[in-house]
CSV table of C-alpha atoms and ligand atoms in Angstrom, one decimal:
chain,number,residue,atom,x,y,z
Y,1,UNK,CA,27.9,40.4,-25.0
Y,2,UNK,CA,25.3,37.2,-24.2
Y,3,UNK,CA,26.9,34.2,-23.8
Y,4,UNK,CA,25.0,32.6,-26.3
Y,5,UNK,CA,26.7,34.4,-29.2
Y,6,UNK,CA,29.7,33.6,-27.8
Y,7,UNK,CA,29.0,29.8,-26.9
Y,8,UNK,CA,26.0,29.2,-28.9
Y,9,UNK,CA,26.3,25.1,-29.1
Y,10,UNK,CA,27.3,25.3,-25.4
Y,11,UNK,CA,24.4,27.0,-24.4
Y,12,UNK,CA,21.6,25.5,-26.9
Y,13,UNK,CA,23.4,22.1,-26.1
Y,14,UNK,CA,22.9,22.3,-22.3
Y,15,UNK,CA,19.3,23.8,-23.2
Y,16,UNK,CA,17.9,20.9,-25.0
Y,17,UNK,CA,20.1,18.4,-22.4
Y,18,UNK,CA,17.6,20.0,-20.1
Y,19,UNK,CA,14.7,18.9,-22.0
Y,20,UNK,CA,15.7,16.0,-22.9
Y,21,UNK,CA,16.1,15.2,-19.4
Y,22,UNK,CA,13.1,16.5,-17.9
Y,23,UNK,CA,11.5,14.4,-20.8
Y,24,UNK,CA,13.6,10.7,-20.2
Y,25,UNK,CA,12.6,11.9,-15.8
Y,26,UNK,CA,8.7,12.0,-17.4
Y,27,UNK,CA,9.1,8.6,-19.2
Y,28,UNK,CA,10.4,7.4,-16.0
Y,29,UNK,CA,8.0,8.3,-13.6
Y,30,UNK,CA,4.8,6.7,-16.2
Y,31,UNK,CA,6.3,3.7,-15.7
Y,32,UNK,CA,7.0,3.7,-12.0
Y,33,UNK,CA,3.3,5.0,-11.2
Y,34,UNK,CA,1.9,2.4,-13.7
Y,35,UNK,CA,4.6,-0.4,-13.7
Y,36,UNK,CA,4.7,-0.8,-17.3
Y,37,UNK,CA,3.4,1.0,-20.8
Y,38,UNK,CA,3.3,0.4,-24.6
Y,39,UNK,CA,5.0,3.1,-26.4
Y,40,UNK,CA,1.4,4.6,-27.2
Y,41,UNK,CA,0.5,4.7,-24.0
Y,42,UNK,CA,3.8,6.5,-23.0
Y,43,UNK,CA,2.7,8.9,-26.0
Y,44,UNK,CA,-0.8,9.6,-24.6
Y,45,UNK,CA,0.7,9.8,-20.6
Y,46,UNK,CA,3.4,12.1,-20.9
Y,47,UNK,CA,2.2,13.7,-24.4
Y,48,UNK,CA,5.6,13.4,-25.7
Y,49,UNK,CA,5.8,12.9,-29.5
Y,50,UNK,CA,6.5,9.4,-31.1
Y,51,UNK,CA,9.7,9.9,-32.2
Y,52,UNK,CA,10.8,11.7,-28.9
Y,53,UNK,CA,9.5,8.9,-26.8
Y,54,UNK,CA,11.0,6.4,-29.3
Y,55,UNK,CA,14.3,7.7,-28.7
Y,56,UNK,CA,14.2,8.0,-25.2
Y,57,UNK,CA,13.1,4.5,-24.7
Y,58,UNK,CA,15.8,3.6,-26.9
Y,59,UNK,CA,18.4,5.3,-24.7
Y,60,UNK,CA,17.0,3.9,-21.7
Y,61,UNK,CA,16.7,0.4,-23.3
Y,62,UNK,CA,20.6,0.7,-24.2
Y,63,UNK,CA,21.7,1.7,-21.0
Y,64,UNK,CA,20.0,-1.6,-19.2
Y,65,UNK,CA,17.6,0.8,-17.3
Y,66,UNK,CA,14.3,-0.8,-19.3
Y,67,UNK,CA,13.2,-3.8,-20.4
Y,68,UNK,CA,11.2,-4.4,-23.6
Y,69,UNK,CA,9.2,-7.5,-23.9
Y,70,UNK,CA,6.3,-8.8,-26.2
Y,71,UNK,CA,2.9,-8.0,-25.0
Y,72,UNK,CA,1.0,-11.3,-23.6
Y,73,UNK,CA,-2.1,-9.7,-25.1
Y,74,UNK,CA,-2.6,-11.3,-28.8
Y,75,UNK,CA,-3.7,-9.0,-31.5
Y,76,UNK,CA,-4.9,-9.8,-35.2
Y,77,UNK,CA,-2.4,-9.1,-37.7
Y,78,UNK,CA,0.3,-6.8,-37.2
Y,79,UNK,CA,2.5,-6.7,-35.1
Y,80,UNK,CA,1.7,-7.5,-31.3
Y,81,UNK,CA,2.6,-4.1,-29.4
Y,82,UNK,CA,5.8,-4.0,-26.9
Y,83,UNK,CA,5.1,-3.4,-23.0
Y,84,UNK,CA,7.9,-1.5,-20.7
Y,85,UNK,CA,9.0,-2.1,-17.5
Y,86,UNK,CA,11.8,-0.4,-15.7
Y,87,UNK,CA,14.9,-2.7,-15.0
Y,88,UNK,CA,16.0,-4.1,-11.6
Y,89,UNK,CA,19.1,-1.9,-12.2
Y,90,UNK,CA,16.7,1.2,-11.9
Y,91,UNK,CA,16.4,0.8,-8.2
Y,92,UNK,CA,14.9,-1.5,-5.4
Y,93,UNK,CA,12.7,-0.5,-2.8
Y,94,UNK,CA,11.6,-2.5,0.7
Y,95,UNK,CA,7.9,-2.7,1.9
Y,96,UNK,CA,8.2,-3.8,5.9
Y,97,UNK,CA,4.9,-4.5,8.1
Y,98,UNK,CA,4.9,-4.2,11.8
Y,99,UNK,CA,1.9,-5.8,13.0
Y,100,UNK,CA,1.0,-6.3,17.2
Y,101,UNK,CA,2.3,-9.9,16.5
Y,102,UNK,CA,4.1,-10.0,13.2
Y,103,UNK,CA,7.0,-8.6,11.3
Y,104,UNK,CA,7.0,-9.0,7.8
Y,105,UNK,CA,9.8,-7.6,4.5
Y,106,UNK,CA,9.5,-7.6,1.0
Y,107,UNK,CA,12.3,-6.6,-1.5
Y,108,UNK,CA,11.2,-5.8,-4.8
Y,109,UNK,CA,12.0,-3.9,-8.0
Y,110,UNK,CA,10.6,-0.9,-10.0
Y,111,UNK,CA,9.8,-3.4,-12.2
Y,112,UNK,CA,7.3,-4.7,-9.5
Y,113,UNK,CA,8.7,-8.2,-9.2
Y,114,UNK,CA,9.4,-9.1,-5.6
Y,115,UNK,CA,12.9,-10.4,-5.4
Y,116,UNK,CA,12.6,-11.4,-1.6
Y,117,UNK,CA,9.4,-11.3,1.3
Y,118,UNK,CA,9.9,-13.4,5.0
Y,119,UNK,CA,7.4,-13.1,7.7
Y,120,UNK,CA,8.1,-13.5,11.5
Y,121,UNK,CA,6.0,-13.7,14.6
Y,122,UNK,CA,6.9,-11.0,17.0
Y,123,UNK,CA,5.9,-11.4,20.9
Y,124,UNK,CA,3.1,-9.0,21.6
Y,125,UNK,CA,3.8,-5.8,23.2
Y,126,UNK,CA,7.8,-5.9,22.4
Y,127,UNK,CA,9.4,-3.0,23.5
Y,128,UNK,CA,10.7,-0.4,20.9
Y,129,UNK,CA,14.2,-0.7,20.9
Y,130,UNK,CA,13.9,-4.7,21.0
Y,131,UNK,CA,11.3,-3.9,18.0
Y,132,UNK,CA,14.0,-1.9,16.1
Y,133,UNK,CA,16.8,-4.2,16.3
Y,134,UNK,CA,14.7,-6.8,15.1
Y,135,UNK,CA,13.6,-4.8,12.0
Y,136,UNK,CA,17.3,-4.2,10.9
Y,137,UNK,CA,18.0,-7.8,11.3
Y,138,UNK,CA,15.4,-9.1,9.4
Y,139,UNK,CA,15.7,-6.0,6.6
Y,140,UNK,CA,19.5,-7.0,6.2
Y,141,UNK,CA,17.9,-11.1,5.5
Y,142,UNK,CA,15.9,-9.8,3.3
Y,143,UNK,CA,18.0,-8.2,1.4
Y,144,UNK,CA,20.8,-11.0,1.4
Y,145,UNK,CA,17.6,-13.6,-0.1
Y,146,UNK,CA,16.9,-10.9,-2.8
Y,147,UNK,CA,20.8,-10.1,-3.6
Y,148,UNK,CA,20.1,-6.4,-3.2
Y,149,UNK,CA,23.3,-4.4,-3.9
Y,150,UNK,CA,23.0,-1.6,-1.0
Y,151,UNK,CA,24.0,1.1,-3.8
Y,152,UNK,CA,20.6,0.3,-5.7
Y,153,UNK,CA,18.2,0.8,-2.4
Y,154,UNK,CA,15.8,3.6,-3.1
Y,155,UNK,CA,14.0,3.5,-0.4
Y,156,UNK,CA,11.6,1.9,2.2
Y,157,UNK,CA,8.0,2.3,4.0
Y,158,UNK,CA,7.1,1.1,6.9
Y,159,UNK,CA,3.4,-0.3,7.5
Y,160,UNK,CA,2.5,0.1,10.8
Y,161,UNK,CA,-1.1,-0.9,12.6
Y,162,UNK,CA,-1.9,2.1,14.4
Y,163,UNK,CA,-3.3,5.2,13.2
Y,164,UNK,CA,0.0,7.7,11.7
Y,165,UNK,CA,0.7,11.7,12.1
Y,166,UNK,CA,1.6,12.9,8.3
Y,167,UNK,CA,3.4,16.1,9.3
Y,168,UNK,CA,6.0,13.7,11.8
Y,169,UNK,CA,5.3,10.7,11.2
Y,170,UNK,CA,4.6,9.4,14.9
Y,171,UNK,CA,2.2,7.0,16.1
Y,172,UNK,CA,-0.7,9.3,16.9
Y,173,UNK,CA,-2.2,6.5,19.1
Y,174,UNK,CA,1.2,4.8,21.4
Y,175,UNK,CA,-1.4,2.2,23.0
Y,176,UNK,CA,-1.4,0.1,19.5
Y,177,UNK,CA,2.5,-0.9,20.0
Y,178,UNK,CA,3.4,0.2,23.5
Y,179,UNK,CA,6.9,2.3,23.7
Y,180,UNK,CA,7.0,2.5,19.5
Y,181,UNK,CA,6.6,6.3,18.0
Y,182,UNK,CA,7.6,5.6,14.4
Y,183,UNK,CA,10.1,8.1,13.8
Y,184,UNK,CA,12.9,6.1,16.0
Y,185,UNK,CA,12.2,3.2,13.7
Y,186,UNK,CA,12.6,5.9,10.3
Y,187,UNK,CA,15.5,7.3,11.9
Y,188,UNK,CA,16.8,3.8,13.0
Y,189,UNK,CA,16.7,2.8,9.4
Y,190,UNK,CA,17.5,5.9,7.2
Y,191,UNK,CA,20.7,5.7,9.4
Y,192,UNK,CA,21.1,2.0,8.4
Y,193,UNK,CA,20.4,1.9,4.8
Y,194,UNK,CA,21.1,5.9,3.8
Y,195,UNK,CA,17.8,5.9,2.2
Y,196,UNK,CA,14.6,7.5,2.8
Y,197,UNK,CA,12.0,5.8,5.0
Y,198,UNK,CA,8.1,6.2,5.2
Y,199,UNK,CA,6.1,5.3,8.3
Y,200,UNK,CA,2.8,4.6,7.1
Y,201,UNK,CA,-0.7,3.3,8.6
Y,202,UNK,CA,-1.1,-0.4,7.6
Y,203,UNK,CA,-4.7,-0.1,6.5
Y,204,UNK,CA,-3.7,2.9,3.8
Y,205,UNK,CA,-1.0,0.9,2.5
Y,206,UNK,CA,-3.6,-1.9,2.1
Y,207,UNK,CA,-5.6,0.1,0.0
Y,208,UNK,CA,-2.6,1.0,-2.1
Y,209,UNK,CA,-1.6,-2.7,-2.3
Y,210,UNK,CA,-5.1,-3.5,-3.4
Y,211,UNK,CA,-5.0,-0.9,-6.4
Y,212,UNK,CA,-1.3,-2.2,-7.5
Y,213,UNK,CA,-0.8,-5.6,-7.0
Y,214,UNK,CA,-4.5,-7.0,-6.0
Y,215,UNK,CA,-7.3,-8.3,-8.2
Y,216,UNK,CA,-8.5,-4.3,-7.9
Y,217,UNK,CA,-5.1,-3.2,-9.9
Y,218,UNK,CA,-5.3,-0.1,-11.4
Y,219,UNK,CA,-8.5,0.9,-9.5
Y,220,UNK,CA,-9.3,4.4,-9.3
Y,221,UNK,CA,-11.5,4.2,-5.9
Y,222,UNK,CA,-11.6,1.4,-3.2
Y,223,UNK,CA,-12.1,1.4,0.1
Y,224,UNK,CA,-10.4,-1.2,1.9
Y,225,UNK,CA,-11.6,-2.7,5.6
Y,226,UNK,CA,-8.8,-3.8,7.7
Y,227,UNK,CA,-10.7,-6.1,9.7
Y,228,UNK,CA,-8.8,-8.0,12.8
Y,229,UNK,CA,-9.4,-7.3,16.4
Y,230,UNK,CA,-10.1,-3.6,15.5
Y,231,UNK,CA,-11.0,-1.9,12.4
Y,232,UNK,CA,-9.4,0.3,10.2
Y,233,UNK,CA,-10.3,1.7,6.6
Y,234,UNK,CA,-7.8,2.4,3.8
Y,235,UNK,CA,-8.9,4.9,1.4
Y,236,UNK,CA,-8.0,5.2,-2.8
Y,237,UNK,CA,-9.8,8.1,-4.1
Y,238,UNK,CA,-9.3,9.3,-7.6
Y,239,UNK,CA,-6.1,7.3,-8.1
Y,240,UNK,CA,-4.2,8.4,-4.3
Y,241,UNK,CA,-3.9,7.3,-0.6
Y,242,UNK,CA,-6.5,9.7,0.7
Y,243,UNK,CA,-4.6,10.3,4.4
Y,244,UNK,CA,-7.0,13.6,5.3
Y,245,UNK,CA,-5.5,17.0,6.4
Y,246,UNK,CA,-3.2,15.3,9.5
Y,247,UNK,CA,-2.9,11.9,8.2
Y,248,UNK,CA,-5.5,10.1,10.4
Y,249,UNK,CA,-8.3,9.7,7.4
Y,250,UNK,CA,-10.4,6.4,7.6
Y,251,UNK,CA,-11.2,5.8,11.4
Y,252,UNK,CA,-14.6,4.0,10.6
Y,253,UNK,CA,-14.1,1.8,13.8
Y,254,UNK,CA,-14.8,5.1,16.2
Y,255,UNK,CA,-18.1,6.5,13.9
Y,256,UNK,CA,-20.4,6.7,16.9
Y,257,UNK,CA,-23.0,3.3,16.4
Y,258,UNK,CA,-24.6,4.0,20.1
Y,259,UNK,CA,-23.8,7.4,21.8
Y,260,UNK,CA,-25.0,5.5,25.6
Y,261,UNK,CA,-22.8,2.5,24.4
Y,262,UNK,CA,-19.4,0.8,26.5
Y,263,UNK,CA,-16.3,3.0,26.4
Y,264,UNK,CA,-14.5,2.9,23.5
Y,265,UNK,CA,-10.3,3.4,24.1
Y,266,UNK,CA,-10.3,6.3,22.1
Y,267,UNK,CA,-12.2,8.2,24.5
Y,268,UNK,CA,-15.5,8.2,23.5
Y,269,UNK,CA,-19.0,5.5,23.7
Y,270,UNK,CA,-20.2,3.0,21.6
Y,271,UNK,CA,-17.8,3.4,18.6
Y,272,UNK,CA,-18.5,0.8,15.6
Y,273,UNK,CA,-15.1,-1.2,16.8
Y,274,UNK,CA,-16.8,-2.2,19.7
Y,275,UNK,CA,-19.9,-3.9,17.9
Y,276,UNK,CA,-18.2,-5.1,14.4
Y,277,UNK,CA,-14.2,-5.6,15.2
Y,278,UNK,CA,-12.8,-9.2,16.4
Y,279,UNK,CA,-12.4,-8.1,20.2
Y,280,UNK,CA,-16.1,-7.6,20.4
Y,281,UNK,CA,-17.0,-11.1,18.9
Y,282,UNK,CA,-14.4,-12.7,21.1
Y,283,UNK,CA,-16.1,-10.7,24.2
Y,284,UNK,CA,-19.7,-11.6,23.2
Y,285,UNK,CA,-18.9,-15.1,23.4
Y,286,UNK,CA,-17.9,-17.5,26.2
Y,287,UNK,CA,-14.4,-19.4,26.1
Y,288,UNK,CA,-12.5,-17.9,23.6
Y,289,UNK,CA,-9.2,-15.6,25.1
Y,290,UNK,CA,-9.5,-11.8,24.0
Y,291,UNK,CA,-5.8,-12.3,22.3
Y,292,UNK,CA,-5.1,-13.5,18.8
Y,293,UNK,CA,-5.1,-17.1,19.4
Y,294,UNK,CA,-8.5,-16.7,20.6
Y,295,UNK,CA,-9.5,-15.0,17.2
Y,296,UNK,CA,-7.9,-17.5,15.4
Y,297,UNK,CA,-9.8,-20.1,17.4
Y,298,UNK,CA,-12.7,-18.3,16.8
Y,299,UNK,CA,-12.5,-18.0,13.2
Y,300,UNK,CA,-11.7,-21.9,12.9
Y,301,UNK,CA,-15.0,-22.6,14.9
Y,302,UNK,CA,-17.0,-20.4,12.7
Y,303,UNK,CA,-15.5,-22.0,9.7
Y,304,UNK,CA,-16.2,-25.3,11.2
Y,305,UNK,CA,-19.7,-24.0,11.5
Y,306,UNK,CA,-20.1,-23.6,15.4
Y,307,UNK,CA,-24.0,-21.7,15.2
Y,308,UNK,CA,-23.2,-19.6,18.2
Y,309,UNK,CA,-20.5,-18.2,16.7
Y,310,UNK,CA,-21.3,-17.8,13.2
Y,311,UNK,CA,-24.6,-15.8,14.4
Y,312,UNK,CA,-21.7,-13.8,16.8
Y,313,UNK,CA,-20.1,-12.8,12.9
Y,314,UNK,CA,-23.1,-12.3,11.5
Y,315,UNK,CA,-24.4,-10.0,13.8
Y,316,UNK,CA,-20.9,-7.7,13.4
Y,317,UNK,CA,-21.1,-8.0,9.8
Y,318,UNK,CA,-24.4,-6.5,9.8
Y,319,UNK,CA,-23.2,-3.8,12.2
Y,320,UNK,CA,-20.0,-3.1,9.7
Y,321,UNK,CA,-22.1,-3.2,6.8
Y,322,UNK,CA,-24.1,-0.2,8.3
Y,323,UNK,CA,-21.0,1.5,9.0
Y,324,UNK,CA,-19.7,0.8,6.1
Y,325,UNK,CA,-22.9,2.5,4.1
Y,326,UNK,CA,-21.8,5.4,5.5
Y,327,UNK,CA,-18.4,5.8,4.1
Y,328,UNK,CA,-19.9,4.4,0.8
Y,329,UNK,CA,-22.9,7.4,1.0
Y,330,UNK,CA,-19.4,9.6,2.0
Y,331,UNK,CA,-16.9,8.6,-0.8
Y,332,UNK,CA,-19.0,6.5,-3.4
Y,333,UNK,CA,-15.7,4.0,-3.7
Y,334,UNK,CA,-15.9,1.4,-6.6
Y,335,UNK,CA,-14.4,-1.0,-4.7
Y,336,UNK,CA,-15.1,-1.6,-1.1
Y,337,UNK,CA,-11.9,-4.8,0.1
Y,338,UNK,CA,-12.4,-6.7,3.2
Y,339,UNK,CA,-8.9,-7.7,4.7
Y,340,UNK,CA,-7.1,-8.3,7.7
Y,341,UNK,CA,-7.5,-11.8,9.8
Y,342,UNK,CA,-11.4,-11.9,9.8
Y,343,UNK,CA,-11.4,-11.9,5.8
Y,344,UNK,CA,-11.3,-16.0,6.5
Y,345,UNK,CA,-14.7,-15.3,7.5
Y,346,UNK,CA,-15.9,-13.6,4.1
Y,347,UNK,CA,-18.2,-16.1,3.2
Y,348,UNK,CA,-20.4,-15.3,6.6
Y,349,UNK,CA,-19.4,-11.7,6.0
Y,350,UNK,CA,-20.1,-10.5,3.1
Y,351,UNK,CA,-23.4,-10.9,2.1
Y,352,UNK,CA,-25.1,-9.7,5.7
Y,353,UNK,CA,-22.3,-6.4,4.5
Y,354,UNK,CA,-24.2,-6.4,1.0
Y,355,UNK,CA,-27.7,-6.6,2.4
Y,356,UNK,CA,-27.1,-4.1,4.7
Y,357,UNK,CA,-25.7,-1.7,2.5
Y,358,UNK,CA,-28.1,-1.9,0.3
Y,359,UNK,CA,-30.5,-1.0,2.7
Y,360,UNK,CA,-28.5,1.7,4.5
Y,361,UNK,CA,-27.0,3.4,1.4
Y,362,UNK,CA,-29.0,4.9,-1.4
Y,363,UNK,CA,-25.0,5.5,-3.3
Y,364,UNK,CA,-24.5,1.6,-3.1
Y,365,UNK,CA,-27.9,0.8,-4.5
Y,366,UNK,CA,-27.7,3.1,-7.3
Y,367,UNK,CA,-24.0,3.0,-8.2
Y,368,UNK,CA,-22.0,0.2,-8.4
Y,369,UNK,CA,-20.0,-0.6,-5.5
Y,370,UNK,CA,-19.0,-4.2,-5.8
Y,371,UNK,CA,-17.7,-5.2,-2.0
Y,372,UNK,CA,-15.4,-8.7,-2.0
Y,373,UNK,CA,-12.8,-10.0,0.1
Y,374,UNK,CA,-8.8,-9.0,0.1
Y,375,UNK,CA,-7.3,-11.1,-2.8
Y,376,UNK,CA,-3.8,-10.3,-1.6
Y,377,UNK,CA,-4.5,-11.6,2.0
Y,378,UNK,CA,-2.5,-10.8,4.8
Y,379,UNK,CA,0.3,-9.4,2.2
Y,380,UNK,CA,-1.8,-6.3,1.9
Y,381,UNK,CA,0.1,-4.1,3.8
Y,382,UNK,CA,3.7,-5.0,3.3
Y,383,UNK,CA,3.2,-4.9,-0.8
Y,384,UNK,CA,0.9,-1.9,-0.1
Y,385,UNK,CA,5.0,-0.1,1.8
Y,386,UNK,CA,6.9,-1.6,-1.2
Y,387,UNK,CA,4.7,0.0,-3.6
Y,388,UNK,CA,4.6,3.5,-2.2
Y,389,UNK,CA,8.2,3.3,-2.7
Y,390,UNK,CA,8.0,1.9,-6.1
Y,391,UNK,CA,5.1,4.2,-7.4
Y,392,UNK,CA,6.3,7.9,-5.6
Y,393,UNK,CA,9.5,9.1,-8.1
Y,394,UNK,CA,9.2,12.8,-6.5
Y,395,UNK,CA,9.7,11.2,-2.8
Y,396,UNK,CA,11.9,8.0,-3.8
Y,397,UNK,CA,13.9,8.8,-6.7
Y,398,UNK,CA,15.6,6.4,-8.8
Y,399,UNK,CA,19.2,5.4,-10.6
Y,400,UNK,CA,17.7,6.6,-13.8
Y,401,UNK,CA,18.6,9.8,-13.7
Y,402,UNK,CA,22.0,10.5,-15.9
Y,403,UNK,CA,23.5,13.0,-18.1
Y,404,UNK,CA,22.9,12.7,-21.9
Y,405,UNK,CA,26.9,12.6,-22.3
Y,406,UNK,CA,27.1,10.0,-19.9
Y,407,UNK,CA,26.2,8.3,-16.6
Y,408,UNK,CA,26.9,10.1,-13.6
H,501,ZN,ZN1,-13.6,4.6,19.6
């Protein structure tokens, strides 16, 4: 005899438990991929019926795992519509940036409101195990400044400046931080927190930081230009981190400008790095060391509007502008975000970038690429690792997921 004539309330009960669950896990994952909705918009995103998502929110809203509040946007007549957010209780992730010279963490909440972010120079070329422990230190400050209760950590990602395997997440070039491979620092802290942990290249998360908490939000395409000594592109394409088939997408600094040009240290001549990144200003020029202090120094002169070396940026914006026409003839991006430490100089950059894109890129003169500087700054990267966590339910789940009879 089937079960269901012999427990039919058990079996329909569990049935519709199911759905209801796999409808309240839907809800869920709108708002952590768009960090808050209206109730209409939860209607059109997970095409669940009124009613349905109604009573869901309700549920949610009763158990203190969302947060209803009035919208700030003012309507005429009629009541103003309600906007959702998950609640802190939901589940907090950590965003950490390892730069050559910097260490940076931010604690924040699926709500997307940062609870905690400290930054910390870091001696270049640290070793990896002297890099590790100081992660875990500064990870467990972090947390103490945001009050993060261990049980609610969901996960945390890892920006990194050096170019990142997807299948292993190693550094695929060691030469960026000498002695780090990225998987001792996942493994270092999965062990440490019990959580999982993403190692990901700092100028992809950029790009995702750009389209989440920049003035780009909820950008569709954008290319984003890590610009410092080197340079590195962060791609958005139709709403996702576009990492290519083995994770090392965006390499713009090694497009070949001048096949009979210096050697490059990936291997080959006259990449783009060598004409448009930092380290080839600082080299063109006389008395500036090829180190970050000397591109700092050499950022403050051009600022201070030293003509030698403003022409020096000028001339490798021009030469980035061309490169940058071809990823823009490539990808057709909406947005195309200059960051990292020479976005200081975006007022000398920019418009030798524009003129030179429109001259080398039929896409940016008949589409609309609008190209401005980072408004998130060096912060970028690190929000770009906390929002992977926050915005990816089916890699970093969540404490939102209980039982219709109760919380497990
Ligand atoms: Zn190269």
């Amino acid at each position: 005899m089937p079960l269901a004539s012999q427990h039919p309330g058990r079996a329909n009960g569990r049935t519709s438990s199911a759905i209801r669950s796999a409808n309240r896990a839907a809800i869920v994952d709108v708002l952590r991929r768009n960090g808050r909705a209206t109730r209409a918009e939860l209607c059109t995103l997970t095409g669940l019926s009124r009613s349905t998502v109604s009573a869901l929110v309700g549920e949610l809203a009763a158990r203190g795992l969302l947060v209803e509040r009035p919208s700030a946007l003012a309507r005429s007549g009629g009541r103003p519509p309600t906007v959702l957010t998950l609640d802190r209780s939901g589940g907090l992730g950590i965003g950490i940036d390892i730069g050559v010279r910097h260490l940076a963490v931010a604690v924040g909440d699926l709500s997307r409101t940062v609870h905690a972010e400290r930054w910390w120079s870091e001696p270049a070329g640290h070793s990896a195990p002297e890099g590790i422990a100081t992660v875990l230190t500064s990870v467990a400050t972090a947390l103490r400044e945001a009050n993060a209760e261990r049980e609610r950590l969901i996960g945390a990602a890892v920006s990194i400046a050096a170019p990142i395997y997807a299948a292993d997440q190693t550094i695929a070039e060691p030469a960026v931080l000498p002695g780090w491979t990225g998987a001792q620092l996942a493994e270092a802290l999965a062990a440490e927190l019990a959580i999982p942990v993403a190692i990901d290249n700092d100028a992809a998360l950029g790009a995702l930081g750009e389209t989440i908490w920049g003035a780009h939000a909820g950008a569709r395409s954008l290319a984003y230009i890590k610009l410092a000594s080197r340079v590195g592109v962060g791609l958005v394409l139709d709403g996702a981190v576009y990492r290519g088939h083995a994770g090392l997408a965006g390499e713009l600094g090694h497009l070949t400008v001048d096949p009979d040009g210096p050697v490059c240290w990936c291997g080959s001549r006259g990449c783009l790095e060598l004409y448009a990144g930092g380290g080839a200003i600082l080299r063109g020029l006389s008395g500036y060391d090829d180190d970050r202090g000397g591109l700092e120094a050499m950022i403050d002169a051009a600022l201070g509007g030293d003509a030698e070396v403003i022409a020096a940026v000028r001339a490798a914006a021009r030469h980035l502008g061309r490169g940058v026409a071809a990823l823009v003839n490539l990808v057709d991006p909406q947005h195309v975000v200059v960051g990292g430490e020479l976005s200081r100089l975006a007022p000398l950059l920019l418009d030798p970038m524009r003129d030179e894109l429109a001259r080398y890129s039929f896409v940016a003169r008949s589409g609309e690429v609008a190209v401005s500087s980072s408004s998130l700054g060096r912060r970028a990267s690190l929000l770009g690792a906390l929002a992977l966590v926050l915005t990816q339910p089916s890699r970093f789940g969540d404490g939102t997921a209980f039982h219709a009879e109760g919380v497990r």
